Coordinates of C-alpha atoms in Angstrom, one line a residue:
M1 CA -60.7 -51.9 4.3
F2 CA -58.5 -50.7 1.4
R3 CA -58.5 -53.3 -1.3
P4 CA -56.7 -52.3 -4.5
R5 CA -58.1 -54.5 -7.2
G6 CA -59.4 -57.0 -4.6
L7 CA -56.1 -57.6 -2.8
H8 CA -56.2 -58.0 0.9
L9 CA -52.8 -56.7 1.9
K10 CA -54.0 -55.2 5.1
S11 CA -55.2 -58.6 6.2
L12 CA -51.8 -60.0 5.5
F13 CA -50.1 -57.4 7.6
Q14 CA -52.6 -57.8 10.4
L15 CA -51.9 -61.6 10.4
L16 CA -48.2 -61.0 10.6
A17 CA -48.7 -58.5 13.4
Q18 CA -50.7 -61.1 15.4
R19 CA -48.0 -63.7 15.3
P20 CA -46.1 -64.2 18.6
S21 CA -43.5 -61.6 19.1
T22 CA -39.9 -62.4 18.2
P23 CA -37.5 -62.6 21.2
A24 CA -35.4 -59.5 21.7
D25 CA -32.2 -61.3 20.6
Q26 CA -33.7 -62.5 17.3
T27 CA -34.7 -60.6 14.2
R28 CA -37.8 -61.5 12.1
H29 CA -37.6 -60.5 8.5
V30 CA -40.7 -60.4 6.3
F31 CA -40.2 -59.5 2.6
L32 CA -43.2 -59.0 0.4
C33 CA -42.9 -57.8 -3.2
I34 CA -45.9 -56.7 -5.2
G35 CA -45.4 -55.3 -8.7
D36 CA -48.3 -53.1 -9.4
H37 CA -49.1 -52.4 -13.1
Y38 CA -50.6 -49.2 -11.8
E39 CA -53.1 -48.1 -14.5
P40 CA -55.6 -45.3 -13.6
M41 CA -56.8 -45.3 -17.2
W42 CA -57.5 -49.1 -17.2
G43 CA -60.5 -50.0 -19.3
N44 CA -60.4 -46.6 -21.1
A45 CA -61.9 -45.0 -17.9
A46 CA -63.2 -41.5 -18.1
M47 CA -61.0 -38.8 -16.5
N48 CA -63.3 -38.5 -13.4
V49 CA -62.9 -42.3 -12.9
Q50 CA -59.1 -42.0 -13.3
E51 CA -59.0 -39.1 -10.8
E52 CA -61.1 -41.1 -8.3
R53 CA -58.8 -44.1 -8.6
V54 CA -55.8 -42.0 -7.8
E55 CA -57.5 -40.1 -5.0
R56 CA -58.6 -43.4 -3.4
W57 CA -55.0 -44.6 -3.2
V58 CA -53.8 -41.2 -1.9
R59 CA -56.6 -41.2 0.7
E60 CA -56.8 -44.8 1.7
Y61 CA -53.3 -46.2 1.5
P62 CA -52.0 -44.2 4.6
K63 CA -55.1 -45.2 6.6
A64 CA -54.6 -48.9 5.8
F65 CA -50.9 -49.1 6.4
D66 CA -49.7 -46.4 8.8
E67 CA -50.0 -48.8 11.8
F68 CA -47.5 -51.3 10.3
K69 CA -43.8 -50.3 10.6
D70 CA -40.5 -51.9 9.8
S71 CA -37.5 -51.7 12.1
R72 CA -36.7 -48.3 10.8
G73 CA -40.2 -47.0 11.3
R74 CA -41.3 -47.1 7.7
C75 CA -44.7 -48.3 6.6
P76 CA -45.1 -50.8 3.8
Q77 CA -43.7 -49.4 0.6
H78 CA -45.8 -49.6 -2.6
T79 CA -44.2 -49.4 -6.0
F80 CA -46.4 -47.7 -8.6
F81 CA -45.3 -48.8 -12.1
Y82 CA -46.9 -46.0 -14.0
P83 CA -47.6 -46.5 -17.7
A84 CA -45.5 -44.1 -19.8
E85 CA -48.1 -44.0 -22.6
E86 CA -50.8 -42.9 -20.2
Y87 CA -48.7 -40.0 -18.7
N88 CA -51.0 -37.4 -17.1
P89 CA -48.9 -34.8 -15.2
T90 CA -51.8 -34.1 -12.7
L91 CA -52.4 -37.8 -11.9
V92 CA -48.7 -38.6 -11.7
E93 CA -48.1 -35.7 -9.3
R94 CA -50.8 -36.9 -6.9
V95 CA -49.2 -40.4 -6.8
A96 CA -45.7 -38.7 -6.5
Q97 CA -47.0 -36.7 -3.5
L98 CA -48.0 -40.0 -1.8
C99 CA -44.6 -41.4 -2.5
R100 CA -42.8 -38.3 -1.2
R101 CA -44.8 -38.7 2.0
G102 CA -43.0 -42.0 2.5
Y103 CA -45.5 -44.5 1.1
G104 CA -43.6 -45.8 -1.8
E105 CA -42.0 -45.1 -5.1
M106 CA -42.8 -44.8 -8.8
E107 CA -41.2 -46.7 -11.6
V108 CA -41.8 -47.2 -15.4
H109 CA -44.4 -49.3 -17.0
L110 CA -45.0 -49.4 -20.8
H111 CA -47.5 -50.9 -23.2
H112 CA -46.4 -50.7 -26.8
D113 CA -46.9 -52.5 -30.1
N114 CA -45.2 -52.5 -33.5
D115 CA -42.5 -50.2 -31.9
T116 CA -38.9 -49.5 -32.9
S117 CA -35.7 -49.3 -30.9
E118 CA -35.4 -45.6 -31.6
N119 CA -39.0 -44.8 -30.6
L120 CA -38.7 -47.0 -27.5
R121 CA -35.5 -45.1 -26.5
E122 CA -37.2 -41.7 -27.0
T123 CA -40.3 -42.8 -25.0
L124 CA -38.3 -44.1 -22.1
E125 CA -36.0 -41.0 -22.0
T126 CA -38.9 -38.6 -22.2
F127 CA -41.0 -40.4 -19.5
K128 CA -38.1 -40.9 -17.0
S129 CA -37.2 -37.2 -17.5
H130 CA -40.8 -36.2 -16.6
L131 CA -40.8 -38.4 -13.6
F132 CA -37.4 -37.2 -12.3
Y133 CA -37.4 -33.5 -13.2
E134 CA -41.1 -32.7 -12.8
H135 CA -42.2 -35.1 -10.1
G136 CA -39.1 -35.9 -8.1
M137 CA -39.3 -39.6 -8.7
L138 CA -36.7 -42.1 -9.7
G139 CA -33.0 -41.9 -8.8
Q140 CA -29.6 -41.5 -10.4
N141 CA -26.6 -43.7 -10.6
L142 CA -23.0 -42.6 -9.9
D143 CA -22.7 -41.2 -13.4
R144 CA -25.8 -39.1 -12.8
Q145 CA -27.9 -41.1 -15.3
I146 CA -31.6 -41.3 -14.3
T147 CA -32.3 -44.9 -13.3
Y148 CA -35.6 -46.8 -13.2
G149 CA -37.2 -50.2 -12.7
F150 CA -39.4 -51.5 -15.5
I151 CA -42.5 -53.6 -16.2
H152 CA -43.5 -54.4 -19.7
G153 CA -47.2 -54.2 -20.3
N154 CA -48.8 -57.3 -22.0
W155 CA -45.8 -59.5 -21.0
A156 CA -44.0 -59.1 -24.3
L157 CA -40.6 -58.0 -23.2
D158 CA -38.0 -58.0 -25.9
N159 CA -40.5 -58.9 -28.6
S160 CA -41.0 -62.3 -26.9
R161 CA -44.5 -63.2 -28.1
P162 CA -44.4 -65.7 -30.9
D163 CA -46.7 -63.5 -33.0
G164 CA -44.6 -60.4 -32.5
R165 CA -47.4 -58.4 -31.0
W166 CA -47.3 -55.9 -28.1
C167 CA -43.7 -54.9 -28.5
G168 CA -41.8 -55.0 -31.8
V169 CA -38.4 -54.3 -30.4
N170 CA -35.9 -57.2 -30.7
D171 CA -33.2 -55.4 -28.7
E172 CA -35.5 -54.0 -26.0
I173 CA -33.4 -55.3 -23.1
T174 CA -30.3 -53.5 -24.5
V175 CA -32.4 -50.3 -24.9
L176 CA -33.6 -50.7 -21.3
R177 CA -30.0 -51.1 -20.0
E178 CA -28.7 -48.2 -22.0
T179 CA -31.4 -45.9 -20.8
G180 CA -30.8 -46.6 -17.1
C181 CA -33.1 -49.5 -16.3
Y182 CA -31.6 -51.2 -13.2
A183 CA -34.1 -54.2 -13.2
D184 CA -36.9 -55.6 -15.2
F185 CA -39.8 -56.8 -13.1
T186 CA -41.9 -58.2 -15.9
M187 CA -43.4 -61.5 -14.9
P188 CA -44.2 -64.1 -17.4
S189 CA -47.9 -64.6 -18.1
A190 CA -49.6 -67.9 -17.3

């Protein structure tokens, strides 16, 4: 069974599939949201480890979830929040290929420390341009601005840690909004 970082998602979908069927005149809705801080480089992994991590997703995700479909025939969608500071065009393209095959989408993840508003803006604009123009990821709003969802690495959105570490940008939410962020999915740390 495919277990990204120990999760048993396939087991959850199998359990849902085994439930008694819904009568034809009723609709059953199941919503599951998983925000994946997708980090092939996690733990300063060597390039061959990063490549194998990506290839495992590309190889195993379809096998694990093709049998589960929603009312429109789509399998479960995975959102890969890829870290901007770990951008590797080859690895991103492999994940983008999986997404283009109908298995999910890619959004923006960022770890930074002692940053500035100007540098953050440049980092976000550069990374979202790579994702959009080179890999066909992300979308655009009615004004043709590239839009993206965001997860802040190290749970320090808007310089929120008391010690000021792992961000540095007091107006980060403003910068996100101005650069096309449609939603922040950062969860508070426990």
